[in-house]
Amino acid sequence: MQPRPGTRLLLLLVLPLAALSDTRGSEELEPMGPPRDPVVVIVGAGISGIVAAEKLHRRGFLNIKVLEATGRTGGRIRTQSFAKGLVEIGAQWIHGPSPANPVFQLASQFSLLGPDALLEENQKMNIEGHPSSIPVVYSSSGKKISPEVVTNITALYYTWLNKAQNLTDCDPVASVGSFIRQQVVQSSQEWDQDMVEINMALLRGLLNVECCVSGTHSMNYVGLCPYGEYTMLPGLDCTFPRGYESLVNHIKAPLPDGTVVLNKAVKSIDWNGSFHGGNSHVYPVKVQCEDGDSFVADHVIVTVPLGFLKKRSLDFLSPPLPPGKIQAIKNLGFGTNNKILLEFEKPFWDPNTTLIQTVWEGDSPLTEPKKDLKQNWMRKLCIFVVLEPPEQLGHVLCGFIAGEESEFMETLTDEEILSSMTDFFRTFTGNPELPPPISILRSQWHSQPYTGGSYSYVAVGSSGSDVDNLAEPLPTHEEALKPLQVLFAGEATERNFYSTTHGALISGRREAQRLIDRYPKLGAAANKAKL
Ligand code: 6YU
């Protein structure tokens, strides 16, 4: 296992001061900052970029620009109208909504949550990242599987997953998928013969759900040793009644007009240079945009998704990223989890159903899904959330699909998906007359050129140190006497909370704080001005 962040902090405390490049006292560094208000450019207006801008603004930084490639803020937080209400195209829940979660803190502060989410008992509930209710499971022979069978196998599966999260000794090349397979093989020897097929099918379904949770094609890609570093906070996952984007809108509200510039895709970042601004000052960084505009800066905070960095790791920066960072970008995983939202005229599910799972008889966790994507892509669809409340939203299911099948789905038309989904639900309900959904909306995160997938995971062959490496600012430790120029935020840079909105938020605050620490007088002046 990699040392946990706490251990690293301890190591840092006992190291000689000279070795602590980016933890040196800010007083020591201040003379190296520019003798004027620093200019900060933030690339990306997702939650990490917006939070960083808001924090710098609040702490007295006057020259901040957030350059966003697309025509909107929020990035992978995206709320849209569908059916009779609002739905989420990206992030859906606050994972672990409890006082330690800064997204929960802000959402409560802005009064964005429903009454249930604010109940103390909900905040204390520990669901360890698993769905809070047992789904109704339909099998491909058109029958519902007995809740008792589902409960037993689901409980067993979660004990294995918890074991995987708590391993202290593991093979560095092992995957979560291989670990689960081992448990299946051992456990299946004790199953009644007539339960083997259905248990195996259910376990394949659960592995497919796990691919959605981890945002990966296969759990064979997710590293076993670092798996436990992802930290689950207590709290019963909750949603935003007025949309997740309401959070981003509240955070960005105090930013002066013109701070966020939309449709301003950054092409490349030149650093370690001497660039003249429109004044007499010289700046070390120049941000070049796709449309020919450029922005000089003292510091740039890069918050672009890992999916984008994977495509551009060699040429997004000039001089290029150090080899270690390029390797970290390569090592870490970034996969696709998409949603297919379907509106039905009338629900085919019972009124109290909150989750629907679909399993294919004959499938097994011991073999990988069939390869012919055109024929089989929908076999990876595994879980549907019944969106609530139906009185406000209509009868809407939100299906999740991960991996290559999900990426293939992105290439189909709405009509093709609708037709496949109609067949799909007719098969699973055993009702050949089931009316088709009346409308559809699906996400296409893999095809978004500035995202390239859904979220990161720590892949086999990578570790938490790759996450830390990605977060490391430039110049690096070796050149620490130069002022900071390029900083990195975004969910993939947060070792314990990657893949979440709170991880992204924490990373944006972390990098803003890194700059604030360099300019103690600015912060002091801002505080004085508030008194
Ligand atoms: C969460 C959830 N959730 C579902 C789906 C998705 C995600 N997440 P951004 O991308 O937001 O911003 C970067 C910006 O940069 C962006 O606007 C770009 O356009 C811009 N940009 C890029 N290139 C540029 C350039 N060249 N120039 C200028 N601009 C440029 N998180 O907490 N709850 O329910 C879900 C879900 C379908 C796609 C999610 C969820 C992930 C979050 O959405 C995501 O982390 C943050 O929004 C990212 O913010 P950011 O600022 O970093 O980037 C054990 C273990 C397992 C580990 N996983 C467990 C957790 C599972 C995660 N949950 C997933 C579930 C759902 C449904």
Coordinates of C-alpha atoms and ligand atoms in Angstrom, one line a residue:
M1 CA 0.0 0.0 0.0
Q2 CA 1.1 3.6 -0.6
P3 CA 1.6 5.7 2.5
R4 CA -1.6 7.4 3.5
P5 CA -1.5 11.2 3.3
G6 CA -1.3 11.5 7.1
T7 CA 2.0 9.5 7.0
R8 CA 3.4 11.8 4.3
L9 CA 2.6 14.8 6.4
L10 CA 4.5 13.2 9.3
L11 CA 7.5 12.6 7.0
L12 CA 7.4 16.2 5.8
L13 CA 7.5 17.4 9.4
V14 CA 10.7 15.6 10.2
L15 CA 12.5 16.5 7.0
P16 CA 15.0 19.3 7.0
L17 CA 13.3 22.6 6.0
A18 CA 15.4 23.0 2.8
A19 CA 13.9 19.8 1.4
L20 CA 10.3 21.1 1.7
S21 CA 10.0 22.9 -1.6
D22 CA 6.2 23.7 -1.7
T23 CA 5.6 23.7 2.1
R24 CA 8.1 26.4 2.9
G25 CA 6.8 29.3 4.9
S26 CA 5.1 31.9 2.7
E27 CA 7.2 34.7 4.3
E28 CA 10.2 33.1 2.8
L29 CA 8.6 33.1 -0.7
E30 CA 7.0 36.4 -0.8
P31 CA 9.9 38.3 -2.3
M32 CA 9.7 36.0 -5.3
G33 CA 6.2 37.0 -6.2
P34 CA 5.7 39.9 -8.5
P35 CA 5.8 43.4 -6.9
R36 CA 2.2 44.0 -8.0
D37 CA -1.2 42.3 -8.0
P38 CA -0.6 38.8 -9.3
V39 CA -2.5 37.8 -12.4
V40 CA -4.1 34.3 -12.2
V41 CA -5.6 32.4 -15.1
I42 CA -7.8 29.4 -14.3
V43 CA -8.4 26.9 -17.2
G44 CA -11.8 25.3 -16.9
A45 CA -15.0 26.5 -15.2
G46 CA -16.1 23.2 -13.6
I47 CA -16.6 23.2 -9.8
S48 CA -12.8 23.1 -9.1
G49 CA -12.1 26.1 -11.3
I50 CA -15.0 28.1 -10.0
V51 CA -14.2 27.4 -6.4
A52 CA -10.6 28.3 -6.9
A53 CA -11.6 31.7 -8.5
E54 CA -14.1 32.4 -5.7
K55 CA -11.6 31.7 -3.0
L56 CA -8.9 33.8 -4.6
H57 CA -11.4 36.6 -5.1
R58 CA -12.5 36.5 -1.5
R59 CA -8.9 36.6 -0.4
G60 CA -8.1 39.8 -2.3
F61 CA -6.8 38.7 -5.6
L62 CA -8.0 41.2 -8.2
N63 CA -6.8 39.9 -11.5
I64 CA -8.5 36.5 -12.1
K65 CA -9.7 35.1 -15.4
V66 CA -11.4 31.7 -15.7
L67 CA -11.2 30.5 -19.3
E68 CA -13.8 27.9 -20.3
A69 CA -13.8 26.0 -23.6
T70 CA -17.6 25.4 -23.7
G71 CA -20.5 27.8 -23.6
R72 CA -21.4 27.0 -19.9
T73 CA -20.0 26.8 -16.4
G74 CA -20.3 23.6 -14.3
G75 CA -18.4 21.1 -16.5
R76 CA -19.4 17.6 -15.4
I77 CA -22.1 19.2 -13.2
R78 CA -24.8 19.7 -15.7
T79 CA -28.6 20.1 -15.1
Q80 CA -31.1 20.0 -17.9
S81 CA -34.8 20.1 -18.5
F82 CA -36.4 16.7 -19.3
A83 CA -39.8 15.2 -19.0
K84 CA -41.7 17.5 -16.6
G85 CA -38.7 18.8 -14.6
L86 CA -34.9 18.9 -14.2
V87 CA -32.5 16.0 -14.5
E88 CA -28.7 15.6 -14.1
I89 CA -26.6 14.8 -17.1
G90 CA -23.4 14.5 -15.0
A91 CA -23.0 14.4 -11.2
Q92 CA -26.3 13.4 -9.5
W93 CA -25.7 12.8 -5.7
I94 CA -23.7 14.4 -2.9
H95 CA -21.8 11.3 -1.9
G96 CA -21.5 11.2 1.9
P97 CA -23.6 14.3 2.7
S98 CA -22.3 15.0 6.2
P99 CA -20.5 17.9 7.9
A100 CA -17.0 16.8 6.6
N101 CA -18.2 17.1 3.0
P102 CA -17.6 20.6 1.7
V103 CA -20.2 20.2 -1.1
F104 CA -22.8 19.4 1.6
Q105 CA -21.6 22.3 3.7
L106 CA -22.0 24.8 0.9
A107 CA -25.3 23.3 -0.3
S108 CA -26.7 23.6 3.2
Q109 CA -25.4 27.1 3.6
F110 CA -27.1 28.1 0.3
S111 CA -30.3 26.3 1.4
L112 CA -30.2 24.1 -1.7
L113 CA -31.2 20.8 -0.1
G114 CA -34.5 19.2 0.8
P115 CA -35.5 18.6 4.4
D116 CA -34.5 14.9 4.5
A117 CA -30.9 15.6 3.5
L118 CA -30.6 17.9 6.5
L119 CA -31.8 15.3 9.0
E120 CA -29.0 14.5 11.4
E121 CA -29.8 10.7 11.2
N122 CA -29.3 10.8 7.4
Q123 CA -26.0 12.6 7.8
K124 CA -24.8 9.9 10.3
M125 CA -25.9 6.9 8.1
N126 CA -22.9 4.9 6.9
I127 CA -23.8 3.2 3.6
E128 CA -20.1 2.9 2.5
G129 CA -20.8 3.9 -1.0
H130 CA -23.3 1.2 -1.7
P131 CA -26.9 1.8 -2.9
S132 CA -29.1 2.5 0.1
S133 CA -31.9 0.3 -1.0
I134 CA -32.2 -3.2 -2.4
P135 CA -33.2 -3.0 -6.1
V136 CA -36.1 -4.8 -7.7
V137 CA -34.3 -7.2 -10.0
Y138 CA -35.7 -8.3 -13.4
S139 CA -34.1 -11.2 -15.3
S140 CA -33.8 -11.6 -19.0
S141 CA -36.4 -14.4 -18.9
G142 CA -38.9 -11.7 -18.0
K143 CA -39.3 -12.7 -14.3
K144 CA -38.5 -10.8 -11.1
I145 CA -35.9 -12.5 -9.0
S146 CA -36.9 -13.2 -5.4
P147 CA -35.8 -10.3 -3.1
E148 CA -34.4 -12.9 -0.6
V149 CA -32.0 -14.2 -3.3
V150 CA -31.0 -10.7 -4.3
T151 CA -30.5 -9.6 -0.7
N152 CA -28.3 -12.6 0.1
I153 CA -26.0 -12.3 -2.9
T154 CA -25.8 -8.5 -2.7
A155 CA -24.8 -8.7 1.0
L156 CA -22.1 -11.3 0.1
Y157 CA -20.8 -9.2 -2.7
Y158 CA -20.5 -6.1 -0.5
T159 CA -18.5 -8.1 2.1
W160 CA -16.0 -8.9 -0.7
L161 CA -15.9 -5.3 -1.8
N162 CA -15.4 -4.1 1.8
K163 CA -12.6 -6.6 2.1
A164 CA -11.0 -5.3 -1.1
Q165 CA -11.2 -1.8 0.4
N166 CA -9.6 -2.8 3.6
L167 CA -6.7 -5.0 2.4
T168 CA -3.4 -4.2 4.0
D169 CA -1.3 -6.6 2.0
C170 CA -1.9 -7.2 -1.8
D171 CA -0.3 -8.0 -5.0
P172 CA 0.6 -4.7 -6.8
V173 CA -0.6 -6.0 -10.2
A174 CA -3.9 -7.4 -8.8
S175 CA -7.2 -5.8 -9.8
V176 CA -10.5 -5.4 -7.9
G177 CA -12.0 -7.6 -10.6
S178 CA -9.5 -10.4 -10.1
F179 CA -10.0 -10.2 -6.3
I180 CA -13.8 -10.5 -6.7
R181 CA -13.4 -13.4 -9.1
Q182 CA -11.3 -15.3 -6.5
Q183 CA -14.1 -14.7 -3.9
V184 CA -16.7 -15.9 -6.4
V185 CA -14.8 -19.1 -7.2
Q186 CA -14.3 -19.9 -3.5
S187 CA -17.8 -19.1 -2.4
S188 CA -19.6 -20.8 -5.3
Q189 CA -18.4 -24.2 -4.1
E190 CA -20.8 -23.9 -1.2
W191 CA -23.8 -22.9 -3.3
D192 CA -26.8 -25.2 -4.0
Q193 CA -26.4 -26.3 -7.6
D194 CA -29.8 -24.8 -8.6
M195 CA -28.6 -21.4 -7.3
V196 CA -25.4 -21.2 -9.2
E197 CA -26.8 -19.8 -12.5
I198 CA -28.9 -17.1 -10.9
N199 CA -26.2 -16.1 -8.3
M200 CA -23.6 -15.8 -11.1
A201 CA -25.9 -13.7 -13.2
L202 CA -26.6 -11.4 -10.2
L203 CA -22.9 -11.1 -9.5
R204 CA -22.2 -10.1 -13.1
G205 CA -24.9 -7.4 -12.8
L206 CA -23.3 -6.2 -9.6
L207 CA -19.8 -6.0 -11.3
N208 CA -21.5 -4.0 -14.1
V209 CA -22.8 -1.6 -11.5
E210 CA -19.4 -1.3 -10.0
C211 CA -18.0 -0.4 -13.4
C212 CA -20.4 2.6 -13.3
V213 CA -19.3 3.5 -9.8
S214 CA -15.7 3.4 -10.7
G215 CA -16.2 4.8 -14.2
T216 CA -14.3 2.0 -15.9
H217 CA -14.8 -0.6 -18.6
S218 CA -14.0 -3.5 -16.4
M219 CA -13.1 -3.9 -12.7
N220 CA -10.1 -5.8 -14.0
Y221 CA -8.7 -2.4 -14.8
V222 CA -9.1 -1.0 -11.2
G223 CA -6.1 -1.4 -9.0
L224 CA -6.6 -3.5 -5.9
C225 CA -3.9 -2.0 -3.6
P226 CA -4.9 1.6 -4.0
Y227 CA -8.7 0.8 -3.9
G228 CA -9.0 1.5 -0.2
E229 CA -7.5 5.0 -0.4
Y230 CA -10.8 6.3 -1.8
T231 CA -12.6 7.6 1.3
M232 CA -16.3 7.3 1.8
L233 CA -17.9 9.9 4.1
P234 CA -21.0 9.1 6.1
G235 CA -24.4 10.3 5.0
L236 CA -27.2 9.0 2.9
D237 CA -26.5 10.3 -0.7
C238 CA -28.8 13.1 -1.6
T239 CA -29.7 15.2 -4.6
F240 CA -30.3 18.9 -5.4
P241 CA -34.1 19.6 -5.8
R242 CA -33.3 22.6 -8.0
G243 CA -30.5 20.9 -9.8
Y244 CA -26.7 20.3 -9.0
E245 CA -25.9 23.4 -11.2
S246 CA -27.7 25.6 -8.6
L247 CA -24.6 24.9 -6.4
V248 CA -22.2 26.2 -9.1
N249 CA -24.4 29.2 -9.7
H250 CA -24.3 30.2 -6.1
I251 CA -20.5 29.7 -5.8
K252 CA -19.8 31.8 -8.8
A253 CA -22.3 34.6 -7.9
P254 CA -19.8 36.9 -6.1
L255 CA -17.3 36.8 -9.0
P256 CA -17.1 40.2 -10.8
D257 CA -18.6 40.3 -14.3
G258 CA -16.1 39.3 -16.9
T259 CA -14.1 36.9 -14.6
V260 CA -15.5 33.8 -16.4
V261 CA -14.9 33.8 -20.1
L262 CA -17.0 31.2 -22.0
N263 CA -16.2 29.7 -25.4
K264 CA -12.5 30.3 -24.8
A265 CA -10.8 27.0 -25.3
V266 CA -7.1 27.0 -24.3
K267 CA -4.8 25.6 -26.9
S268 CA -1.6 25.6 -25.0
I269 CA 0.3 27.1 -22.1
D270 CA 3.8 28.6 -22.4
W271 CA 5.6 28.8 -19.1
N272 CA 9.1 29.5 -17.8
G273 CA 9.1 32.5 -20.2
S274 CA 9.2 36.3 -20.1
F275 CA 6.0 37.6 -21.7
H276 CA 5.1 41.2 -22.0
G277 CA 1.6 42.2 -21.0
G278 CA -0.1 45.3 -22.4
N279 CA 1.8 47.2 -19.6
S280 CA 5.4 47.5 -18.7
H281 CA 5.3 44.2 -16.7
V282 CA 6.8 40.9 -17.7
Y283 CA 5.0 37.6 -16.9
P284 CA 6.3 34.0 -16.8
V285 CA 3.2 32.4 -18.3
K286 CA 1.2 32.9 -21.5
V287 CA -2.0 31.1 -22.2
Q288 CA -2.8 30.6 -25.9
C289 CA -6.4 30.1 -26.9
E290 CA -7.8 28.2 -29.9
D291 CA -9.4 31.4 -31.2
G292 CA -6.0 33.2 -31.3
D293 CA -6.4 35.2 -28.1
S294 CA -3.8 35.0 -25.5
F295 CA -3.5 35.9 -21.8
V296 CA -0.3 36.5 -19.8
A297 CA -0.2 35.5 -16.2
D298 CA 1.9 35.0 -13.1
H299 CA 0.1 31.8 -12.3
V300 CA -2.2 29.4 -14.1
I301 CA -4.4 26.8 -12.5
V302 CA -5.2 24.0 -14.9
T303 CA -8.4 22.2 -14.0
V304 CA -9.1 20.3 -17.2
P305 CA -10.3 16.7 -16.9
L306 CA -7.8 13.9 -16.9
G307 CA -9.5 12.7 -20.1
F308 CA -8.4 15.9 -21.8
L309 CA -4.9 15.7 -20.4
K310 CA -4.5 12.1 -21.6
K311 CA -5.0 13.4 -25.2
R312 CA -2.8 16.5 -24.8
S313 CA -0.2 15.5 -22.2
L314 CA 2.7 15.9 -24.7
D315 CA 1.8 19.3 -26.2
F316 CA -0.6 21.2 -23.8
L317 CA 2.4 22.8 -22.0
S318 CA 5.6 24.3 -23.4
P319 CA 8.1 23.4 -22.1
P320 CA 6.3 20.1 -21.8
L321 CA 5.2 18.5 -18.6
P322 CA 8.0 16.6 -16.7
P323 CA 8.2 12.9 -17.6
G324 CA 7.0 11.8 -14.2
K325 CA 3.7 13.8 -14.6
I326 CA 3.2 12.5 -18.2
Q327 CA 3.7 9.0 -16.8
A328 CA 1.1 9.7 -14.0
I329 CA -1.4 10.9 -16.6
K330 CA -0.8 7.7 -18.5
N331 CA -1.0 5.4 -15.5
L332 CA -4.2 6.7 -14.0
G333 CA -7.6 5.5 -15.3
F334 CA -10.3 7.7 -16.8
G335 CA -13.3 5.9 -18.1
T336 CA -16.9 6.4 -19.2
N337 CA -20.1 6.2 -17.2
N338 CA -23.2 7.5 -19.1
K339 CA -26.8 8.0 -18.3
I340 CA -29.8 7.0 -20.4
L341 CA -32.9 8.9 -19.2
L342 CA -36.2 7.5 -20.3
E343 CA -39.7 9.0 -19.7
F344 CA -42.6 6.6 -19.7
E345 CA -46.3 7.5 -20.0
K346 CA -47.1 5.1 -17.2
P347 CA -44.7 3.3 -14.9
F348 CA -44.3 -0.4 -15.4
W349 CA -42.7 -0.6 -11.9
D350 CA -44.5 -0.8 -8.6
P351 CA -45.1 2.5 -6.8
N352 CA -42.4 2.0 -4.0
T353 CA -39.6 0.9 -6.4
T354 CA -36.6 3.2 -6.2
L355 CA -34.0 1.1 -8.0
I356 CA -34.4 -1.5 -10.9
Q357 CA -31.6 -3.9 -11.7
T358 CA -31.5 -6.0 -14.8
V359 CA -29.6 -9.3 -15.1
W360 CA -28.9 -11.5 -18.1
E361 CA -29.4 -15.2 -17.3
G362 CA -26.3 -17.1 -18.4
D363 CA -23.9 -14.2 -17.7
S364 CA -21.1 -14.7 -15.2
P365 CA -18.6 -12.6 -13.3
L366 CA -16.0 -15.2 -14.3
T367 CA -16.1 -14.1 -17.9
E368 CA -16.0 -10.7 -19.5
P369 CA -19.0 -9.3 -21.4
K370 CA -19.5 -10.3 -25.1
K371 CA -17.4 -8.2 -27.5
D372 CA -19.8 -7.6 -30.4
L373 CA -20.9 -4.1 -29.3
K374 CA -23.5 -3.6 -31.9
Q375 CA -25.4 -6.7 -30.8
N376 CA -24.6 -6.5 -27.1
W377 CA -24.0 -3.0 -25.9
M378 CA -27.2 -2.9 -23.9
R379 CA -26.2 -6.0 -21.9
K380 CA -23.9 -3.7 -19.9
L381 CA -26.9 -1.5 -18.8
C382 CA -27.4 -2.7 -15.4
I383 CA -29.1 -0.3 -13.0
F384 CA -32.0 2.2 -13.3
V385 CA -32.8 4.8 -10.7
V386 CA -36.5 5.8 -10.5
L387 CA -36.3 9.6 -10.4
E388 CA -38.4 11.4 -7.8
P389 CA -40.8 12.9 -7.2
P390 CA -42.9 11.6 -10.2
E391 CA -45.6 14.2 -9.5
Q392 CA -43.1 16.9 -10.4
L393 CA -40.9 15.0 -12.9
G394 CA -43.0 12.5 -14.6
H395 CA -42.2 8.7 -14.8
V396 CA -38.5 8.8 -15.5
L397 CA -35.9 6.0 -15.2
C398 CA -32.2 7.0 -15.2
G399 CA -30.1 4.1 -16.5
F400 CA -26.3 3.8 -16.1
I401 CA -23.9 2.2 -18.5
A402 CA -20.1 2.2 -18.3
G403 CA -17.2 1.2 -20.5
E404 CA -16.8 0.5 -24.2
E405 CA -20.5 -0.4 -24.4
S406 CA -21.3 3.1 -23.1
E407 CA -18.9 4.7 -25.6
F408 CA -20.5 2.7 -28.4
M409 CA -24.0 3.9 -27.2
E410 CA -22.7 7.5 -27.7
T411 CA -22.4 6.8 -31.5
L412 CA -26.1 5.7 -31.9
T413 CA -29.0 8.0 -32.6
D414 CA -31.7 8.7 -30.1
E415 CA -34.1 6.7 -32.2
E416 CA -31.8 3.7 -32.3
I417 CA -31.4 3.8 -28.5
L418 CA -35.1 4.2 -28.0
S419 CA -35.9 1.2 -30.2
S420 CA -33.2 -1.0 -28.3
M421 CA -34.6 0.2 -25.0
T422 CA -38.1 -0.7 -25.9
D423 CA -37.0 -4.3 -26.8
F424 CA -34.9 -4.3 -23.7
F425 CA -37.8 -3.6 -21.3
R426 CA -40.2 -5.9 -23.2
T427 CA -37.7 -8.7 -22.6
F428 CA -37.1 -7.9 -18.9
T429 CA -40.8 -7.3 -18.0
G430 CA -41.9 -10.3 -20.1
N431 CA -44.5 -8.0 -21.7
P432 CA -44.2 -7.9 -25.5
E433 CA -46.8 -5.1 -25.6
L434 CA -45.0 -2.8 -23.2
P435 CA -45.4 0.8 -24.6
P436 CA -42.1 2.4 -25.6
P437 CA -40.7 5.3 -23.6
I438 CA -42.1 8.6 -24.7
S439 CA -38.8 10.5 -24.6
I440 CA -35.1 10.0 -24.2
L441 CA -32.1 12.0 -23.2
R442 CA -28.6 10.5 -22.8
S443 CA -25.2 11.7 -21.9
Q444 CA -22.2 11.5 -24.2
W445 CA -19.3 12.2 -21.9
H446 CA -16.7 10.3 -23.9
S447 CA -17.3 12.3 -27.1
Q448 CA -17.1 15.7 -25.3
P449 CA -13.8 17.0 -26.7
Y450 CA -13.0 18.9 -23.5
T451 CA -13.8 16.0 -21.1
G452 CA -13.1 12.7 -22.9
G453 CA -15.0 10.5 -20.4
S454 CA -16.6 10.6 -17.0
Y455 CA -14.2 10.5 -14.1
S456 CA -10.9 9.0 -12.9
Y457 CA -10.0 5.8 -11.1
V458 CA -6.7 4.4 -9.8
A459 CA -5.9 1.8 -12.4
V460 CA -3.8 -1.4 -12.1
G461 CA -0.2 -0.2 -12.3
S462 CA -0.9 3.2 -10.8
S463 CA -1.2 4.3 -7.2
G464 CA -2.1 7.2 -5.1
S465 CA 1.3 8.7 -5.7
D466 CA 0.3 9.2 -9.3
V467 CA -2.6 11.3 -8.1
D468 CA -0.2 13.3 -5.9
N469 CA 2.2 13.7 -8.8
L470 CA -0.6 15.0 -11.0
A471 CA -1.4 17.6 -8.3
E472 CA 2.2 18.8 -8.0
P473 CA 2.7 22.3 -9.3
L474 CA 5.4 23.5 -11.7
P475 CA 8.2 24.4 -11.4
T476 CA 8.7 21.1 -9.5
H477 CA 10.6 20.5 -6.3
E478 CA 14.0 20.6 -8.0
E479 CA 13.4 24.1 -9.3
A480 CA 11.6 25.2 -6.2
L481 CA 13.3 28.6 -5.9
K482 CA 11.4 29.8 -8.9
P483 CA 7.9 31.2 -8.2
L484 CA 4.9 28.9 -8.8
Q485 CA 3.7 29.1 -12.4
V486 CA 1.4 26.1 -13.3
L487 CA -0.8 24.6 -10.7
F488 CA -3.2 21.6 -11.1
A489 CA -6.6 21.0 -9.7
G490 CA -9.7 18.9 -10.7
E491 CA -11.2 15.7 -9.3
A492 CA -8.3 13.5 -10.6
T493 CA -5.8 15.4 -8.4
E494 CA -7.5 14.5 -5.1
R495 CA -6.0 11.3 -3.7
N496 CA -8.9 10.4 -1.3
F497 CA -11.9 11.8 -3.0
Y498 CA -11.2 11.5 -6.8
S499 CA -14.2 11.1 -9.1
T500 CA -16.5 13.2 -7.0
T501 CA -17.7 16.8 -6.8
H502 CA -16.3 17.2 -3.3
G503 CA -12.9 15.9 -4.5
A504 CA -13.0 18.5 -7.2
L505 CA -14.0 21.3 -4.8
I506 CA -11.3 20.4 -2.3
S507 CA -8.7 20.4 -5.1
G508 CA -9.8 23.9 -6.3
R509 CA -9.6 25.2 -2.7
R510 CA -6.2 23.5 -2.2
E511 CA -4.6 25.2 -5.3
A512 CA -6.1 28.6 -4.4
Q513 CA -4.7 28.2 -0.9
R514 CA -1.3 27.4 -2.4
L515 CA -1.3 30.8 -4.1
I516 CA -2.8 32.6 -1.1
D517 CA 0.0 31.3 1.0
R518 CA 2.5 33.0 -1.4
Y519 CA 0.9 36.4 -0.9
P520 CA 0.2 36.8 2.8
K521 CA -0.1 40.5 2.6
L522 CA -2.9 40.3 0.0
G523 CA -4.9 38.1 2.3
A524 CA -4.3 40.4 5.2
A525 CA -5.4 43.4 3.2
A526 CA -8.5 41.6 2.1
N527 CA -9.3 40.7 5.7
K528 CA -8.7 44.3 6.9
A529 CA -11.0 45.6 4.1
K530 CA -13.8 43.4 5.4
L531 CA -13.5 44.7 9.0
Ligands
6YU1 C1 -20.4 13.2 -7.4 C2 -22.2 12.0 -8.4 N1 -21.8 11.2 -10.7 C3 -22.0 11.0 -13.2 C4 -21.5 11.3 -14.4 C5 -20.3 12.1 -14.5 C6 -19.7 12.6 -13.4 N2 -19.5 12.7 -10.9 P1 -15.0 19.5 -14.8 O1 -14.9 18.6 -15.9 O2 -16.3 19.7 -14.2 O3 -14.5 20.9 -15.2 C7 -13.4 21.1 -16.1 C8 -13.7 22.2 -17.1 O4 -12.6 22.4 -18.0 C9 -14.9 21.8 -18.1 O5 -15.9 22.7 -18.0 C10 -14.2 21.7 -19.5 O6 -15.1 22.1 -20.5 C11 -13.1 22.7 -19.3 N3 -11.9 22.5 -20.2 C12 -11.4 21.4 -20.6 N4 -10.4 21.6 -21.5 C13 -10.3 23.0 -21.6 C14 -9.5 23.8 -22.4 N5 -8.6 23.4 -23.2 N6 -9.7 25.2 -22.3 C15 -10.7 25.7 -21.5 N7 -11.5 24.9 -20.7 C16 -11.3 23.5 -20.8 N8 -19.7 13.2 -8.6 O7 -19.9 13.7 -6.4 N9 -21.6 12.6 -7.4 O8 -23.3 11.5 -8.3 C17 -21.4 11.9 -9.6 C18 -21.3 11.5 -12.0 C19 -22.2 10.8 -15.6 C20 -19.8 12.5 -15.9 C21 -20.2 12.2 -12.1 C22 -20.2 12.6 -9.7 C23 -18.2 13.3 -11.0 C24 -18.2 14.8 -10.9 O9 -19.1 15.3 -11.8 C25 -16.8 15.3 -11.2 O10 -15.9 14.7 -10.4 C26 -16.7 16.8 -11.0 O11 -17.8 17.5 -11.4 C27 -15.4 17.3 -11.7 O12 -15.2 18.7 -11.6 P2 -13.9 19.3 -12.1 O13 -13.9 20.8 -11.9 O14 -12.7 18.5 -11.7 O15 -13.9 19.0 -13.7 C28 -14.3 2.8 -4.1 C29 -14.2 3.7 -5.1 C30 -14.7 4.2 -6.2 C31 -14.4 5.6 -6.7 N10 -15.5 6.2 -7.2 C32 -16.7 6.4 -6.3 C33 -17.4 7.7 -6.6 C34 -18.3 7.6 -7.8 C35 -18.5 8.9 -8.5 N11 -19.9 9.0 -8.7 C36 -20.5 9.0 -9.9 C37 -21.8 9.0 -9.9 C38 -22.5 9.9 -10.6 C39 -23.9 9.6 -11.0

